[in-house]
JSON list of C-alpha atoms in Angstrom, two decimals:
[
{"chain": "A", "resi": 2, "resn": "UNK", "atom": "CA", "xyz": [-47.24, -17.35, 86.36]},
{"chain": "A", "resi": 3, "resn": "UNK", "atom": "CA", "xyz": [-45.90, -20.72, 87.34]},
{"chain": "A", "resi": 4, "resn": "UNK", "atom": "CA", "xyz": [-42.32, -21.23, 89.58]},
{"chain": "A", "resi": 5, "resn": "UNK", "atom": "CA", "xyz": [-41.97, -25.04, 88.16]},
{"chain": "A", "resi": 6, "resn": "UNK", "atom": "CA", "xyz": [-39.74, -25.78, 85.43]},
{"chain": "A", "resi": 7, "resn": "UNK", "atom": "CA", "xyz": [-42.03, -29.14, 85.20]},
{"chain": "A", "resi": 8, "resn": "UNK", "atom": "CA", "xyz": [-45.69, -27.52, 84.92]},
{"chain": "A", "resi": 9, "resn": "UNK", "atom": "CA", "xyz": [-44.13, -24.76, 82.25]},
{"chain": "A", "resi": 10, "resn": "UNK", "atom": "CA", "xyz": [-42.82, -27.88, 79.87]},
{"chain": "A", "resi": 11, "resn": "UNK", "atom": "CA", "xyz": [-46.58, -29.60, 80.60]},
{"chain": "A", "resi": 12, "resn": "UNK", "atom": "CA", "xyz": [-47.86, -26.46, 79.51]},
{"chain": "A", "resi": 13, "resn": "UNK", "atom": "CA", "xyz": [-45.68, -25.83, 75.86]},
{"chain": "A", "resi": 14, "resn": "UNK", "atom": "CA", "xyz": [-46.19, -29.65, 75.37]},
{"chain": "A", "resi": 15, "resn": "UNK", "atom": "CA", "xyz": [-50.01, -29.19, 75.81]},
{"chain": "A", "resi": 16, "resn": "UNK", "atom": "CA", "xyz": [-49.85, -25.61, 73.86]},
{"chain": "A", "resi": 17, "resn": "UNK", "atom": "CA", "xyz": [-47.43, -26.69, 70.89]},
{"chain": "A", "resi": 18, "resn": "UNK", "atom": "CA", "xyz": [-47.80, -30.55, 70.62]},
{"chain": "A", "resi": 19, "resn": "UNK", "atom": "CA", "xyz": [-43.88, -30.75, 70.25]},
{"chain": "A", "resi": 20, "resn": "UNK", "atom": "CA", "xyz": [-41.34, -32.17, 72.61]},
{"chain": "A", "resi": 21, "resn": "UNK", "atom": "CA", "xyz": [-40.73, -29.20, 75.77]},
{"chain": "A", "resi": 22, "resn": "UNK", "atom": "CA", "xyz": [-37.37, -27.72, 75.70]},
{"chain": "A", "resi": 23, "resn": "UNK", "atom": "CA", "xyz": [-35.12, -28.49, 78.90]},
{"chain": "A", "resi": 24, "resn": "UNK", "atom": "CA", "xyz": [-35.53, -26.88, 82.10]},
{"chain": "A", "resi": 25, "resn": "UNK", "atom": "CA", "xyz": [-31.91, -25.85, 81.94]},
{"chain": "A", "resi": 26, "resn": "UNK", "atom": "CA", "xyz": [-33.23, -23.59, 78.23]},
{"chain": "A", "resi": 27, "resn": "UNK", "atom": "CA", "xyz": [-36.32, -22.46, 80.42]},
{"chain": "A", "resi": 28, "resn": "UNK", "atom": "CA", "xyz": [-34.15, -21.12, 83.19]},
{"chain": "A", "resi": 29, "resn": "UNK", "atom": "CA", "xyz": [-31.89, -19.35, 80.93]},
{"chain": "A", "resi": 30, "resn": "UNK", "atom": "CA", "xyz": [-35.19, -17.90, 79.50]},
{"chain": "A", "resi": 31, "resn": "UNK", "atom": "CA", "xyz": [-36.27, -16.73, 82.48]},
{"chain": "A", "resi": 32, "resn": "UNK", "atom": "CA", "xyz": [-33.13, -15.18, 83.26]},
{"chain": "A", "resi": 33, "resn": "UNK", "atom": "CA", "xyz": [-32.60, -13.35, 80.11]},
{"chain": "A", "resi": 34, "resn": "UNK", "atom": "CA", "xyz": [-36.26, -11.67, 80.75]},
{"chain": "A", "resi": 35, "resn": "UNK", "atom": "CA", "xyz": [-35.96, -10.88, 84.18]},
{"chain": "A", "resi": 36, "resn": "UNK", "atom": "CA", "xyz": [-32.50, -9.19, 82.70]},
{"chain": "A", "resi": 37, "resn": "UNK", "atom": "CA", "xyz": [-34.19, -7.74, 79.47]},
{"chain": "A", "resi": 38, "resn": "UNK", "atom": "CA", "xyz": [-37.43, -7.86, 79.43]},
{"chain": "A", "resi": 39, "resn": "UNK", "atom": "CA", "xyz": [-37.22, -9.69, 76.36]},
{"chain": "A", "resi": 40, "resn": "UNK", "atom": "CA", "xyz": [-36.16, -13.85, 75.41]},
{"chain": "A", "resi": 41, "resn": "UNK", "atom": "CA", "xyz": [-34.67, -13.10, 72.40]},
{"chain": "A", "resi": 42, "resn": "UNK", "atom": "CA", "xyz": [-30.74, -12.99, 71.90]},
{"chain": "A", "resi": 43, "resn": "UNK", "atom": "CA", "xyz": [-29.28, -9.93, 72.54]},
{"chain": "A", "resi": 44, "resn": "UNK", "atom": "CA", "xyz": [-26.54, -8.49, 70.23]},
{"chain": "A", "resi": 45, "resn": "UNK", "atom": "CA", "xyz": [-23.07, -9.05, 71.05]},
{"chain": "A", "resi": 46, "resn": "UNK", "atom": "CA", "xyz": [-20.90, -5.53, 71.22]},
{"chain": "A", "resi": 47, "resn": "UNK", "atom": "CA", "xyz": [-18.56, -7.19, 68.51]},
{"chain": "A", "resi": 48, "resn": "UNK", "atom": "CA", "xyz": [-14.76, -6.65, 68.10]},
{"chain": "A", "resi": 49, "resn": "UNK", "atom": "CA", "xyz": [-13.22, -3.62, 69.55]},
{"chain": "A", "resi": 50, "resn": "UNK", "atom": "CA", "xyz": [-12.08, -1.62, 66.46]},
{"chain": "A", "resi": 51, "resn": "UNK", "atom": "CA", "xyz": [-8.28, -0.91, 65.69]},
{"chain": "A", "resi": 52, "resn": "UNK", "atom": "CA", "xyz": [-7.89, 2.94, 67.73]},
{"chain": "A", "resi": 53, "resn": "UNK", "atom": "CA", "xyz": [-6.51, 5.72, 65.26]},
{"chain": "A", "resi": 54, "resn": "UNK", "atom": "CA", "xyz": [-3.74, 5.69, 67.64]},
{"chain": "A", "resi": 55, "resn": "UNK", "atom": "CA", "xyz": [-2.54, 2.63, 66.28]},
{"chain": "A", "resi": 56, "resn": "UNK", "atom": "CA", "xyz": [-3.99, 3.56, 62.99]},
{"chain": "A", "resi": 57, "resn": "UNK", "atom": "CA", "xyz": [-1.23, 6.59, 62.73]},
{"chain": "A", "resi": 58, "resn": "UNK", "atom": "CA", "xyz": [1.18, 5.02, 64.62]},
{"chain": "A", "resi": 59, "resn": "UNK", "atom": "CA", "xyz": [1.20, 2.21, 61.31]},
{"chain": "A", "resi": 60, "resn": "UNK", "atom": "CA", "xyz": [1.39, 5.02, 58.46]},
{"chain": "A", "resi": 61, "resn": "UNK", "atom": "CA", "xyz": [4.22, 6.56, 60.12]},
{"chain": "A", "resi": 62, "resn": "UNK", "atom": "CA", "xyz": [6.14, 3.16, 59.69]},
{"chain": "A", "resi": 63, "resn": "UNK", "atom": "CA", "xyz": [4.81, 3.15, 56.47]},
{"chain": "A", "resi": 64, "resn": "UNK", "atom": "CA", "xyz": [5.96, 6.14, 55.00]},
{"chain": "A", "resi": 65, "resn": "UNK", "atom": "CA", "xyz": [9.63, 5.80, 57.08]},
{"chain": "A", "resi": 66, "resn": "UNK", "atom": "CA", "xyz": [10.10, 2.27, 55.71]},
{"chain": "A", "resi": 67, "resn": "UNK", "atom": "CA", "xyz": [7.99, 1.62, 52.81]},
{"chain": "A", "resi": 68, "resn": "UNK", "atom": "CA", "xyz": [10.08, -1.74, 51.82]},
{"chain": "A", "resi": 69, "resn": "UNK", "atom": "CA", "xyz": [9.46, -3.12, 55.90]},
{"chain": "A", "resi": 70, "resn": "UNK", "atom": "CA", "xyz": [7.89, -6.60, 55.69]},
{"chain": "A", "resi": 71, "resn": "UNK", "atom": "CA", "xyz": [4.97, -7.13, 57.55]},
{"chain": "A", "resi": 72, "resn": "UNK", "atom": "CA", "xyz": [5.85, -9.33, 59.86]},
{"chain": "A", "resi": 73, "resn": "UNK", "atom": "CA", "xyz": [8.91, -6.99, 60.71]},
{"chain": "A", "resi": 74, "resn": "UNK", "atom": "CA", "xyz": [6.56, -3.72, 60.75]},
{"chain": "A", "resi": 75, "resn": "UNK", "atom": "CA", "xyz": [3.87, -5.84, 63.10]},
{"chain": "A", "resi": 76, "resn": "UNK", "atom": "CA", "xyz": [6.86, -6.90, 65.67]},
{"chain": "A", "resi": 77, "resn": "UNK", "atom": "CA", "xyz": [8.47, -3.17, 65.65]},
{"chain": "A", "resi": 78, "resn": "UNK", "atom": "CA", "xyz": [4.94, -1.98, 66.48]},
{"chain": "A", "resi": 79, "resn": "UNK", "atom": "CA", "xyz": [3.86, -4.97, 68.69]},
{"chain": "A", "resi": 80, "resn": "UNK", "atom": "CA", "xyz": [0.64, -5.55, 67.26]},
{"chain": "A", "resi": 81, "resn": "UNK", "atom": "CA", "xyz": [-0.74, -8.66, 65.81]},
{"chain": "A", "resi": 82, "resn": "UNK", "atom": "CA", "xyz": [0.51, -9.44, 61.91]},
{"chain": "A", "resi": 83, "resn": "UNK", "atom": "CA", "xyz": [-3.45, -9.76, 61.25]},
{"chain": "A", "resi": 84, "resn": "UNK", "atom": "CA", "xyz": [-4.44, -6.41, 62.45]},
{"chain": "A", "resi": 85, "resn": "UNK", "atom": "CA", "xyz": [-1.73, -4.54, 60.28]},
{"chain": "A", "resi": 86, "resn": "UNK", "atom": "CA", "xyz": [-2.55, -6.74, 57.28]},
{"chain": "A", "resi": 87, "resn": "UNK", "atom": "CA", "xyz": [-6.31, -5.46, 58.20]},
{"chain": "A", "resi": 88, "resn": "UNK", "atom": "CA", "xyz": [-5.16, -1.93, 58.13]},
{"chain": "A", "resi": 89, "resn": "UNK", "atom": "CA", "xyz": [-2.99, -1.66, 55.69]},
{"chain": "A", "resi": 90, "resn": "UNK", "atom": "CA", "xyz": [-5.33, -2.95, 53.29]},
{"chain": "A", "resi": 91, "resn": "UNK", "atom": "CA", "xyz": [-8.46, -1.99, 54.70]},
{"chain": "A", "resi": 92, "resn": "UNK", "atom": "CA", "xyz": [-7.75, 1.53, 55.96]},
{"chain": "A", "resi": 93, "resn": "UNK", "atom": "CA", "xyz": [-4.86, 3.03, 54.40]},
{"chain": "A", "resi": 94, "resn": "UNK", "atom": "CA", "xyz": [-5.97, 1.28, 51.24]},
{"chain": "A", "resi": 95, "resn": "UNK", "atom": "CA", "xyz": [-1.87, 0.53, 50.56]},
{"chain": "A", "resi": 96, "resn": "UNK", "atom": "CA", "xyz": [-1.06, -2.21, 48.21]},
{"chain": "A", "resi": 97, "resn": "UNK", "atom": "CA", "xyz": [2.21, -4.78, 48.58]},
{"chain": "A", "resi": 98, "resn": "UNK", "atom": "CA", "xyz": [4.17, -4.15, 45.33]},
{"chain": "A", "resi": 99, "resn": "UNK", "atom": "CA", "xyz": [6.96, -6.08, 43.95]},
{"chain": "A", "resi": 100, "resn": "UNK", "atom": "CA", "xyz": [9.96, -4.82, 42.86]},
{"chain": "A", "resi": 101, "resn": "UNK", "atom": "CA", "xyz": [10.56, -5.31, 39.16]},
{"chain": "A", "resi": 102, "resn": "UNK", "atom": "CA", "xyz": [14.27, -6.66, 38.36]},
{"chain": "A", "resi": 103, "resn": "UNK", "atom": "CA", "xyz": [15.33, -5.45, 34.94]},
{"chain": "A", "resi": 104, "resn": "UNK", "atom": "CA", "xyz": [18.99, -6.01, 33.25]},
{"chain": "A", "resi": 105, "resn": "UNK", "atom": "CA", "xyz": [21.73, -3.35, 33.09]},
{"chain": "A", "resi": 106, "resn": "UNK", "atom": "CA", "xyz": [21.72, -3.61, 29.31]},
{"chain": "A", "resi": 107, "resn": "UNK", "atom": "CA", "xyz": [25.34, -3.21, 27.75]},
{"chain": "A", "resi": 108, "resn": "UNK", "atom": "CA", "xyz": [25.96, -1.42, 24.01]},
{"chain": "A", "resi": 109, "resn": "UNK", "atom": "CA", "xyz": [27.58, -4.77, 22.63]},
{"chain": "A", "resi": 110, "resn": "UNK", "atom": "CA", "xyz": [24.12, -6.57, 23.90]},
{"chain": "A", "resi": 111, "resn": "UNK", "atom": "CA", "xyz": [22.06, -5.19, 21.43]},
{"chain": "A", "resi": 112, "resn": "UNK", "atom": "CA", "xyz": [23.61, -7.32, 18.67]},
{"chain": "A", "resi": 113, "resn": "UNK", "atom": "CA", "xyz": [23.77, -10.55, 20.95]},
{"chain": "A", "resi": 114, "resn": "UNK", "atom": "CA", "xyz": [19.70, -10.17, 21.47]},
{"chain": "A", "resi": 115, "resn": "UNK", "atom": "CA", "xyz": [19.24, -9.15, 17.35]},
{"chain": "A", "resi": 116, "resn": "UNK", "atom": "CA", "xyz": [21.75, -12.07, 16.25]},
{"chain": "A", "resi": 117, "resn": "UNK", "atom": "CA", "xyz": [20.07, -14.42, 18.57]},
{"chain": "A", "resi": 118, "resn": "UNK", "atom": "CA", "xyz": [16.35, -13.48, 17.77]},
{"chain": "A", "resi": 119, "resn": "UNK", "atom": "CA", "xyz": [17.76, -13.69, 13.57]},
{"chain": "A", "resi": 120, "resn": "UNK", "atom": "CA", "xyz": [19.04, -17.37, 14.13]},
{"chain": "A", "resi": 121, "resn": "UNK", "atom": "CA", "xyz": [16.17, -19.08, 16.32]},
{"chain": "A", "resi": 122, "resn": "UNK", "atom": "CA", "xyz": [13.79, -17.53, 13.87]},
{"chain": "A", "resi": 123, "resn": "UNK", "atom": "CA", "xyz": [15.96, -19.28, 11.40]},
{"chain": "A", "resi": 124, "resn": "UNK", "atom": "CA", "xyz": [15.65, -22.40, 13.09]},
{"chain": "A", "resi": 125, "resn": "UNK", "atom": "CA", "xyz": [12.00, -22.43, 13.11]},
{"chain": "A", "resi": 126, "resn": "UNK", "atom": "CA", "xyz": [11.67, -21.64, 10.00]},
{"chain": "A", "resi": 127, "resn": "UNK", "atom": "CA", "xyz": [13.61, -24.60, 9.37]},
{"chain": "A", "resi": 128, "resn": "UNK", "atom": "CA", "xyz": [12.54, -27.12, 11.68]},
{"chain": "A", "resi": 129, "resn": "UNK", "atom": "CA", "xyz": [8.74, -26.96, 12.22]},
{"chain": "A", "resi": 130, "resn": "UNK", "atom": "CA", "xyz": [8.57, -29.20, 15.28]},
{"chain": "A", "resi": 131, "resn": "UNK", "atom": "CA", "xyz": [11.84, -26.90, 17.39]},
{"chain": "A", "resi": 132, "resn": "UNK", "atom": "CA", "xyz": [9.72, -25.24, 19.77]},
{"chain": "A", "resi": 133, "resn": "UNK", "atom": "CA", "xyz": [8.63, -28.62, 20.80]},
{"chain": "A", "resi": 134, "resn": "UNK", "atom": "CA", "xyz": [12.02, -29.90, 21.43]},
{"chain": "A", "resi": 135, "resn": "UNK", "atom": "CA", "xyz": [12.96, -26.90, 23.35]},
{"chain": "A", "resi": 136, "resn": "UNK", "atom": "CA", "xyz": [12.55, -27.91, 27.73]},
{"chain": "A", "resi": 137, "resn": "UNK", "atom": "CA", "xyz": [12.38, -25.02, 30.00]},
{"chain": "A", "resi": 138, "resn": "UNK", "atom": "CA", "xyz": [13.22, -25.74, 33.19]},
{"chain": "A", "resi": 139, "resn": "UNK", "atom": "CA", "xyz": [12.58, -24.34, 37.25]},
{"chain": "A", "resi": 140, "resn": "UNK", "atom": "CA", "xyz": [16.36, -23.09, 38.50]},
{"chain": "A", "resi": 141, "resn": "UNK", "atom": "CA", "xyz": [17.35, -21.46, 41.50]},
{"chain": "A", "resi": 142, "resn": "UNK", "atom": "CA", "xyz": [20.37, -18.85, 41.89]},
{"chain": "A", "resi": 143, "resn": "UNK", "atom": "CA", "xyz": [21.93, -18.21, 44.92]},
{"chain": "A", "resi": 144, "resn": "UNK", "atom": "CA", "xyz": [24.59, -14.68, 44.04]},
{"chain": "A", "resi": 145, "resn": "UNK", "atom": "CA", "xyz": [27.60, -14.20, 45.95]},
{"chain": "A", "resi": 146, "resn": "UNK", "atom": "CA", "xyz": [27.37, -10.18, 45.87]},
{"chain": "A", "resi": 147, "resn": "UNK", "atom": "CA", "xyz": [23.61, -10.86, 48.07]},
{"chain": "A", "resi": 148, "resn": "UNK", "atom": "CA", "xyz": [21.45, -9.91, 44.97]},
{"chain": "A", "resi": 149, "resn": "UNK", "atom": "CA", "xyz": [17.69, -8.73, 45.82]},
{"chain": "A", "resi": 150, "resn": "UNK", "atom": "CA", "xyz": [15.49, -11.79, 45.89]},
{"chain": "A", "resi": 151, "resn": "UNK", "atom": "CA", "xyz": [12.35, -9.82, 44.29]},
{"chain": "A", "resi": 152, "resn": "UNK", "atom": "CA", "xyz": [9.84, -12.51, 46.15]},
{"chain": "A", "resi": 153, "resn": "UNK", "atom": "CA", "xyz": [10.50, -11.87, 49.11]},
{"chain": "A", "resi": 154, "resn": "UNK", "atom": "CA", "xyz": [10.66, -7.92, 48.84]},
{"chain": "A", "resi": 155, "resn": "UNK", "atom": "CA", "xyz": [7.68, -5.54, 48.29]},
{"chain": "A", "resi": 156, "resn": "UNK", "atom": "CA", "xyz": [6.83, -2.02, 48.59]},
{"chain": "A", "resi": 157, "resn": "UNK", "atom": "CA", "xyz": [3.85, -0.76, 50.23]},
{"chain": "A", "resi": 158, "resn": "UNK", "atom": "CA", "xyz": [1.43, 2.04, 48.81]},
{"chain": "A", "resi": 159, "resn": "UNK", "atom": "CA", "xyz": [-1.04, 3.51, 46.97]},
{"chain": "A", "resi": 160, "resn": "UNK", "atom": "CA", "xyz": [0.31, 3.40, 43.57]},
{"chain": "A", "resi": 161, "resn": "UNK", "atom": "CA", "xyz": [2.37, 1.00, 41.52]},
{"chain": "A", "resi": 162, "resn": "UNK", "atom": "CA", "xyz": [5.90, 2.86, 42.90]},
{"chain": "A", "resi": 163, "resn": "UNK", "atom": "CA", "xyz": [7.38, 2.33, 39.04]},
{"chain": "A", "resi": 164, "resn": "UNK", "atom": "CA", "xyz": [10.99, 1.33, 41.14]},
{"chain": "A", "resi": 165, "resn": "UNK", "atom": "CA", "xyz": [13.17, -1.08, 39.42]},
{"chain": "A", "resi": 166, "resn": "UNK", "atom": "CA", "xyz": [16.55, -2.67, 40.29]},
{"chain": "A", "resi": 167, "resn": "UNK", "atom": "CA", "xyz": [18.95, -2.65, 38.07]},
{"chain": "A", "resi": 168, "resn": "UNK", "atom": "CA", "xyz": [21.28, -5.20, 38.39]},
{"chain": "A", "resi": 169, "resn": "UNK", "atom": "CA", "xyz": [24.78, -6.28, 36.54]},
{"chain": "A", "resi": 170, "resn": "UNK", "atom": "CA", "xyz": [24.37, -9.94, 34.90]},
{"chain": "A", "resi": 171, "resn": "UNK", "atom": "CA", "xyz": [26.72, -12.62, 35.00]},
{"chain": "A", "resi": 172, "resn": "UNK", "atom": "CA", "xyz": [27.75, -12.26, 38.71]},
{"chain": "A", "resi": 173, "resn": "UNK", "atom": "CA", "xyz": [29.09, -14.81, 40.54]},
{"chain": "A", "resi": 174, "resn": "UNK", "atom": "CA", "xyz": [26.66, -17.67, 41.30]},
{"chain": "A", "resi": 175, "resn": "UNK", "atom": "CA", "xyz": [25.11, -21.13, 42.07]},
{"chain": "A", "resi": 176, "resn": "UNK", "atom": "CA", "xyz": [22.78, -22.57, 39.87]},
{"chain": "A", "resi": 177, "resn": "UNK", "atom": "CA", "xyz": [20.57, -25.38, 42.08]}
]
């Protein structure tokens, strides 16, 4: 109707009895309905979705190396930590498991465990206030014969994998 940014704000002030917005909001009005036919926002096209390519491309480094980090699987693919995260979980539906560390269990350990279990049950029985007075304490070891660190390692899948490392006590070690 009007070509001046100055008689349109005269005209919303006069209309709306509220402050005009600026003429730079008017032009970009304009703009977007000589563009649209329409002032209102249009929707953005969003995030370009992961392509199946890539989608395939991580399941087959899934099922070759299950126990693959994912910051080692994202730089063999080159793609983005995030996005495999995103499609690991999101997906395949694949879970990060730990590995469960259980002890290789000796015939002559059976009576260490029962006579040990026998005489701290003793000592409760005698002293009341013993499980107070016993302090357990954050260590570290570090093996010598590379033993699995079970934090830093999981397995990737479906289903809890049931895996366990067995693992021979009393190695060679630094306490810290």
């Amino acid at each position: 109707e009007t070509k001046s940014v100055v008689t349109v704000q005269r005209n919303f002030r006069r209309n709306y009895c509220v402050n005009p917005p600026s003429d730079k909001i008017i032009r970009q009005w304009f703009k977007a309905f000589k563009e649209t036919g329409s002032v209102l926002k249009q929707k953005s096209p969003g995030r370009q979705s992961v392509s199946q390519e890539k989608v395939d491309r991580i399941r087959a480094s899934c099922l070759r190396s299950p126990k693959k980090s994912l910051t080692r699987r994202s730089l063999e693919l080159g793609l983005p930590r995030s996005t495999v995260c995103k499609v690991l979980h999101r997906r395949l539906r694949l879970t990060a498991y730990k590995i469960q560390l259980v002890h290789h269990i000796k015939p002559a350990d059976m009576v260490k465990r029962y006579d040990f279990e026998v005489s701290m049950l003793d000592k409760i029985d005698d002293n009341n206030g013993f499980l107070k007075s016993v302090i357990f304490s954050d260590e570290a070891f570090f093996h010598v014969n590379g033993h699995v660190n079970r934090h830093n390692c999981r397995i990737w899948g479906s289903e809890l994998p049931h895996e366990f490392v067995e693992y021979e006590r009393d190695t060679p070690k630094v306490n810290v």
